[in-house]
mmCIF file of C-alpha atoms in Angstrom:
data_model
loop_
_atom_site.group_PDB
_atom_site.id
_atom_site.type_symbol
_atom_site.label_atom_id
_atom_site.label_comp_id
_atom_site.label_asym_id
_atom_site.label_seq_id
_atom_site.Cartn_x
_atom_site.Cartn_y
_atom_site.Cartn_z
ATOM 1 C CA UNK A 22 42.252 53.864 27.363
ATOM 2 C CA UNK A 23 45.248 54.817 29.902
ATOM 3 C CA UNK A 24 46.034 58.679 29.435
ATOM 4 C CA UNK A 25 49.757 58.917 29.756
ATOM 5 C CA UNK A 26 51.347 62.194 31.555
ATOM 6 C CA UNK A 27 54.867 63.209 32.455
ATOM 7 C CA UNK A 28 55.682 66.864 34.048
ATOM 8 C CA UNK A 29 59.068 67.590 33.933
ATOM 9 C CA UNK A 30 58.879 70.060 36.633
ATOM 10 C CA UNK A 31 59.650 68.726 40.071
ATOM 11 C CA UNK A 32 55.648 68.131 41.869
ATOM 12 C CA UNK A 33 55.132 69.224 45.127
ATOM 13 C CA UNK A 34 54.059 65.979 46.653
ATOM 14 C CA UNK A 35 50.544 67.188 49.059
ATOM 15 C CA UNK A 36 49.596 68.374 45.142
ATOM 16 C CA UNK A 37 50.334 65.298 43.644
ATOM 17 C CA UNK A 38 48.373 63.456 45.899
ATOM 18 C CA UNK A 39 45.216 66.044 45.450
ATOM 19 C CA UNK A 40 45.862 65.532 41.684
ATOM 20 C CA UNK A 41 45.631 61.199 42.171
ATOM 21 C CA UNK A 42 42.415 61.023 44.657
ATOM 22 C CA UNK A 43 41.044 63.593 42.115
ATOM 23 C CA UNK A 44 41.528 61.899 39.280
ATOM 24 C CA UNK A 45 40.668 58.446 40.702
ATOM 25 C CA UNK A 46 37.204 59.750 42.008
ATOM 26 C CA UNK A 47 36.406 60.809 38.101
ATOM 27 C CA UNK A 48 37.319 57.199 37.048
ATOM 28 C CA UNK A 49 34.989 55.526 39.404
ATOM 29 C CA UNK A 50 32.268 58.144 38.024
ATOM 30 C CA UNK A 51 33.426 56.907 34.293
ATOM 31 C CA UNK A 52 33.952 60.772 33.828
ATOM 32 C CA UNK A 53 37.915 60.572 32.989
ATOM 33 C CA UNK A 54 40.284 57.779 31.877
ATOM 34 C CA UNK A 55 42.611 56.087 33.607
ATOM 35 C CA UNK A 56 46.100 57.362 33.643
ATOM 36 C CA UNK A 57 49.569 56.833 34.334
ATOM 37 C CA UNK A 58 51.474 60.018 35.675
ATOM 38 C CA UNK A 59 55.086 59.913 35.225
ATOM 39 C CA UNK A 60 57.019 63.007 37.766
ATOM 40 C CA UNK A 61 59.860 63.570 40.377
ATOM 41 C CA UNK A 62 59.512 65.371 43.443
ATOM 42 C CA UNK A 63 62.108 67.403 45.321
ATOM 43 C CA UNK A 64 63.645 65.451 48.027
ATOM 44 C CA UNK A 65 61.104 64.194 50.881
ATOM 45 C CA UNK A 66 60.370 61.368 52.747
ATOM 46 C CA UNK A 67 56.857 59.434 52.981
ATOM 47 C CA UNK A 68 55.376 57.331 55.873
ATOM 48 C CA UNK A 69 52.803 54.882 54.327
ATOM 49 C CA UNK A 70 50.288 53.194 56.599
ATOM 50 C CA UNK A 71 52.997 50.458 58.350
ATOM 51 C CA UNK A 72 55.757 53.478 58.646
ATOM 52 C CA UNK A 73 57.867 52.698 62.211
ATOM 53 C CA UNK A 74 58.991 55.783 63.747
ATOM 54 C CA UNK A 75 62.268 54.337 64.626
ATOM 55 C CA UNK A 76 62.905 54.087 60.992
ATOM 56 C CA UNK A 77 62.552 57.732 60.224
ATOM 57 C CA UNK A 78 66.360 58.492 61.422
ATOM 58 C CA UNK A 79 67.112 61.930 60.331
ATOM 59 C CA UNK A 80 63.584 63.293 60.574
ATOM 60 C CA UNK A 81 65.087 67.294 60.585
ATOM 61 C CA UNK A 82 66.617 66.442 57.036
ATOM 62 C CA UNK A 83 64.006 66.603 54.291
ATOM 63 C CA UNK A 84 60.240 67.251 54.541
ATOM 64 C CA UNK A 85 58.128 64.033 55.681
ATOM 65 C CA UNK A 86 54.368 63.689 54.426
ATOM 66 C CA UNK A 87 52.145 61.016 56.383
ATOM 67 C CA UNK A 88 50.365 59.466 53.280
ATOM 68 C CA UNK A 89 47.623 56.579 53.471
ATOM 69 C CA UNK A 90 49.364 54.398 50.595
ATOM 70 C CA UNK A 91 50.329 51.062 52.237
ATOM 71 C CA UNK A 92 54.090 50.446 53.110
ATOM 72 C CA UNK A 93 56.444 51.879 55.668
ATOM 73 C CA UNK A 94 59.448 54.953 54.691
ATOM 74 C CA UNK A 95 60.696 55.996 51.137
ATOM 75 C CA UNK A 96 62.349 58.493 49.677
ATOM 76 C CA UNK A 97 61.304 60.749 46.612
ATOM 77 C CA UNK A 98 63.668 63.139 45.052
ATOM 78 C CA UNK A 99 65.446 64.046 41.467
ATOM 79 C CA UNK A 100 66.851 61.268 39.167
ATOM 80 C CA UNK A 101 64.568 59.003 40.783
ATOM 81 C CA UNK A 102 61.080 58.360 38.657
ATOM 82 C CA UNK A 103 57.932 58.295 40.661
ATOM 83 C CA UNK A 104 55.042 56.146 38.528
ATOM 84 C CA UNK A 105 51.493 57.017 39.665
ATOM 85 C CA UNK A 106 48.943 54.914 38.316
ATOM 86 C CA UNK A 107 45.599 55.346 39.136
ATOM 87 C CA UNK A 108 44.061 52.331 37.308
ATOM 88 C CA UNK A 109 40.288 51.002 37.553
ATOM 89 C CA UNK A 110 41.344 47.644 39.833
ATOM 90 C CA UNK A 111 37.672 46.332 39.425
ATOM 91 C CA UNK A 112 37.776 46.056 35.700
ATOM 92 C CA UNK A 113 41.188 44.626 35.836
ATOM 93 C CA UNK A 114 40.033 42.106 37.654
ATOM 94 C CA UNK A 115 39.117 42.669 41.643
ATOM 95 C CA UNK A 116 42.176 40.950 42.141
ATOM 96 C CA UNK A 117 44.964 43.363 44.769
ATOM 97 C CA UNK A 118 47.192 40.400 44.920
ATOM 98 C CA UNK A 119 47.528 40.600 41.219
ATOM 99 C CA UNK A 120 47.767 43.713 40.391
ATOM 100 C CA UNK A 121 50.659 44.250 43.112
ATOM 101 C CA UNK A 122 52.224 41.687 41.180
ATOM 102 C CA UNK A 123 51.435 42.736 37.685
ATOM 103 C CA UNK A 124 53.067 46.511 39.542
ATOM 104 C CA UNK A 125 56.336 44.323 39.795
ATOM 105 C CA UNK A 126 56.204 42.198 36.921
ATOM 106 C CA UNK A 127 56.380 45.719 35.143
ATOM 107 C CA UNK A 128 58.862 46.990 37.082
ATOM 108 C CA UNK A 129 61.340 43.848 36.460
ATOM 109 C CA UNK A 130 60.339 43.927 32.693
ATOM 110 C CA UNK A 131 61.370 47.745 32.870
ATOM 111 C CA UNK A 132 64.703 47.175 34.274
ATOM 112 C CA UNK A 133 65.476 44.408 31.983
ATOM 113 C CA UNK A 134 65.372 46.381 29.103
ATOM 114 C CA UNK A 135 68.545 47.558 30.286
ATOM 115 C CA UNK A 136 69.766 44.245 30.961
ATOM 116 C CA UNK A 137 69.572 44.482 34.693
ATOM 117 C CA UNK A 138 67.668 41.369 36.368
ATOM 118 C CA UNK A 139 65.599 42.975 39.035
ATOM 119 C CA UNK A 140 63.992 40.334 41.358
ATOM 120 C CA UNK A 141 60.913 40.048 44.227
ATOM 121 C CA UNK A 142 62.049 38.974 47.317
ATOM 122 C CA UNK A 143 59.875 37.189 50.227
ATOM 123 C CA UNK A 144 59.170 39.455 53.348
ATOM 124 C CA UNK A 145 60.843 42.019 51.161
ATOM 125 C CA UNK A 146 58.813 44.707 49.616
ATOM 126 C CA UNK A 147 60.306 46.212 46.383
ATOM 127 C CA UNK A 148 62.466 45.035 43.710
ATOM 128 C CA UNK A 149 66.143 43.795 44.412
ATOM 129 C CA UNK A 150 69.082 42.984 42.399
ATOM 130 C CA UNK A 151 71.896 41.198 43.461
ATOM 131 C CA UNK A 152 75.019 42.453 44.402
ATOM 132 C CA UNK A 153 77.962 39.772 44.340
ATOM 133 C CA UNK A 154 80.951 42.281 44.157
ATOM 134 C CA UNK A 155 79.809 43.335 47.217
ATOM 135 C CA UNK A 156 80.914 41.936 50.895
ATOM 136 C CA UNK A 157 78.375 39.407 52.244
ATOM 137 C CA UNK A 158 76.246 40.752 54.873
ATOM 138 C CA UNK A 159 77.048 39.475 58.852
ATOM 139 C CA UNK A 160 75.494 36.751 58.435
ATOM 140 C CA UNK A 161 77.052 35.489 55.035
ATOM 141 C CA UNK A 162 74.161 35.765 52.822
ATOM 142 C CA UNK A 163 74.824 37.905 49.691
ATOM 143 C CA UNK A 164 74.619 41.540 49.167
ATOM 144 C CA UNK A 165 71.437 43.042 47.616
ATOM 145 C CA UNK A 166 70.509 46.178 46.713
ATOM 146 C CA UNK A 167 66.808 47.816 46.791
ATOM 147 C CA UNK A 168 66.591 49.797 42.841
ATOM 148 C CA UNK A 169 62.472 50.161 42.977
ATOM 149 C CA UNK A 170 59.808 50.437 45.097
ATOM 150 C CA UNK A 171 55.789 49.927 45.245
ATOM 151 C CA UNK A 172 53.095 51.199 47.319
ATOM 152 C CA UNK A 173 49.589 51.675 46.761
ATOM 153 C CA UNK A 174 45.716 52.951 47.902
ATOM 154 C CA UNK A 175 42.237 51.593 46.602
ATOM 155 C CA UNK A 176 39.436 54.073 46.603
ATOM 156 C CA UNK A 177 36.277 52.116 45.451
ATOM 157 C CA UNK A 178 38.950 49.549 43.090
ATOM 158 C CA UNK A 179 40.958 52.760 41.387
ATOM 159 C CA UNK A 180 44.273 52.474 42.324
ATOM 160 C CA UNK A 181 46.707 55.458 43.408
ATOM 161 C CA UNK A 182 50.507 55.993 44.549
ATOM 162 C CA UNK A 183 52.261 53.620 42.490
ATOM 163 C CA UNK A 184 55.957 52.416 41.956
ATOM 164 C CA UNK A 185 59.214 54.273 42.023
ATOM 165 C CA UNK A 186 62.557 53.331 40.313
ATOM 166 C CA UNK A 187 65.742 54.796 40.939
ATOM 167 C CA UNK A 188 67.450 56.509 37.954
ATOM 168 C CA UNK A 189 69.958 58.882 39.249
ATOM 169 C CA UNK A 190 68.996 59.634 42.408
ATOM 170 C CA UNK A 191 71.569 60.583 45.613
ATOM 171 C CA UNK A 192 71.751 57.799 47.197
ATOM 172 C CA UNK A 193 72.890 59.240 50.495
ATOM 173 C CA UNK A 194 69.587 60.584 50.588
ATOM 174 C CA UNK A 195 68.681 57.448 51.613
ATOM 175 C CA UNK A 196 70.330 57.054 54.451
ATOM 176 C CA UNK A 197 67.684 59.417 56.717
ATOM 177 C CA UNK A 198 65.343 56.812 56.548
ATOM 178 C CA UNK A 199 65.521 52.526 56.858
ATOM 179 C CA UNK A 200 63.880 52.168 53.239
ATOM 180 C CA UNK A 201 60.570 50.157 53.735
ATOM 181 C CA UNK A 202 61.957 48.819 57.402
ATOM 182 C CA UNK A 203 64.551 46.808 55.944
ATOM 183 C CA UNK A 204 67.876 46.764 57.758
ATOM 184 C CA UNK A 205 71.247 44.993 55.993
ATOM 185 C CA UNK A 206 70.824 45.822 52.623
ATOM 186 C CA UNK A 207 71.760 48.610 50.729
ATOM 187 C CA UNK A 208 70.001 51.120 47.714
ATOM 188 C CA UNK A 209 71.290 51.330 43.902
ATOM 189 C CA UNK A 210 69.916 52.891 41.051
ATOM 190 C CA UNK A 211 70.580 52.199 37.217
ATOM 191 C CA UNK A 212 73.312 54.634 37.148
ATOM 192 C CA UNK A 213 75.112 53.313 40.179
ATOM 193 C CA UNK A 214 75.019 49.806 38.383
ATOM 194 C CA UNK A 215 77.754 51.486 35.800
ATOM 195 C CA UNK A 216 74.588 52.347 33.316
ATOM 196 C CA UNK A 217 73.824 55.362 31.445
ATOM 197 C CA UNK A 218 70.757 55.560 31.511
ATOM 198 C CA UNK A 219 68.212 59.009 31.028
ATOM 199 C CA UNK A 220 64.547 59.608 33.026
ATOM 200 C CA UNK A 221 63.740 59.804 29.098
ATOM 201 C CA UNK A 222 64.578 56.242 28.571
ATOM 202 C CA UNK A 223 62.791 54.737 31.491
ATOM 203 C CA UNK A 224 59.814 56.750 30.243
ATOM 204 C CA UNK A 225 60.204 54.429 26.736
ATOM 205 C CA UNK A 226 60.708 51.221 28.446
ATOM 206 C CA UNK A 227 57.909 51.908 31.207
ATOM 207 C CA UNK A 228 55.460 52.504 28.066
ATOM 208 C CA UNK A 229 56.624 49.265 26.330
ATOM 209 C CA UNK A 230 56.306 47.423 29.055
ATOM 210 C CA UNK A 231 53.178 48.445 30.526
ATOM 211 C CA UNK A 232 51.464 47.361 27.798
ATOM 212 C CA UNK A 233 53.136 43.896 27.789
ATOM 213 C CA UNK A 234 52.076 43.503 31.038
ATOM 214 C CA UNK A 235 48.680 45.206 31.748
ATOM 215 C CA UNK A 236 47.041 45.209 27.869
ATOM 216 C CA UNK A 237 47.846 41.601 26.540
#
């Protein structure tokens, strides 16, 4: 059973992460379900485990939290929907490798129920989708553009952080940070793809599809 939680309120992020390493310690005692916690935070910046300083570039413009999640910078703020799963790994399988992937299978089955083809990349954490109205980069290869990110802790096999996907966030927000250390390619969200898309209807298709992906 995966308890299912959205706050519409923006979350103070130091609380959110009490609220995850809480809940994930009552999984591992069997005392509470596993759960999927759907928020937004005001606008911050994170620094998972790999985070380069010299990719934090405007570190006076939003808050930064140090967090133990795995990954390098990313940015949280409104119109952007944070997914926190905290999810018993060990009865899914004791399998990271899958799970990270079953985190982005979701993701790309998420954005195509808006008919956007979101795509893994090699060396390239996140989810990409091509940009071919854009100018090639330097070096000639196409234009892509980062829409959703991933980055997650183990305590004893229960999972916490999670994924984000960008709704209708401001992009320039961005631009403080080198999202996940990668240099060259740009940030879009569903909106900036020409879609009108509400935080209520990624809610729906996140539902649909985490089932499709994690329950069959």
């Amino acid at each position: 059973m995966v308890e299912w939680i959205t706050s519409d309120a923006l979350q103070d992020y130091d609380d959110a992460v009490a609220f995850m390493e809480t809940r994930a310690a009552a999984i591992r005692a069997g005392s509470a379900d596993e759960a999927i916690w759907l928020v937004e935070h005001p606008p911050l910046y994170t620094a998972g485990t790999s985070a380069n300083a010299a990719d934090l570039k405007d570190p006076h413009r939003f808050p930064v939290h140090a967090t133990k999640r795995g990954g390098q910078y990313t940015y949280h703020g409104p119109g952007q929907r944070v997914g926190y799963v905290m999810l018993d790994v060990a009865a899914r399988g004791h399998d990271v490798r899958l799970f990270v992937r079953q985190l982005e299978e979701w993701i790309i089955r998420t954005l195509a129920e808006f008919n956007v083809t979101g795509e893994r990349r090699e060396g390239r954490v996140g989810v990409w989708v091509a940009r071919p109205e854009k100018p090639p980069l330097p070096d000639g290869s196409a234009r892509e553009d980062k829409i959703a990110a991933l980055g997650i802790r183990l305590r004893k096999w229960v999972s916490f952080h999670g994924i984000s996907i960008n709704v209708d966030p401001d992009l320039s927000h961005f631009d403080g940070i080198v999202p996940c250390g990668i240099t060259g390619h740009g940030v879009t969200s569903l909106v900036d793809l020409g879609l009108p898309v509400t935080m209520t209807d990624v809610d729906v298709a996140l539902k649909r599809t985490f089932a499709e992906v994690f329950e069959t």
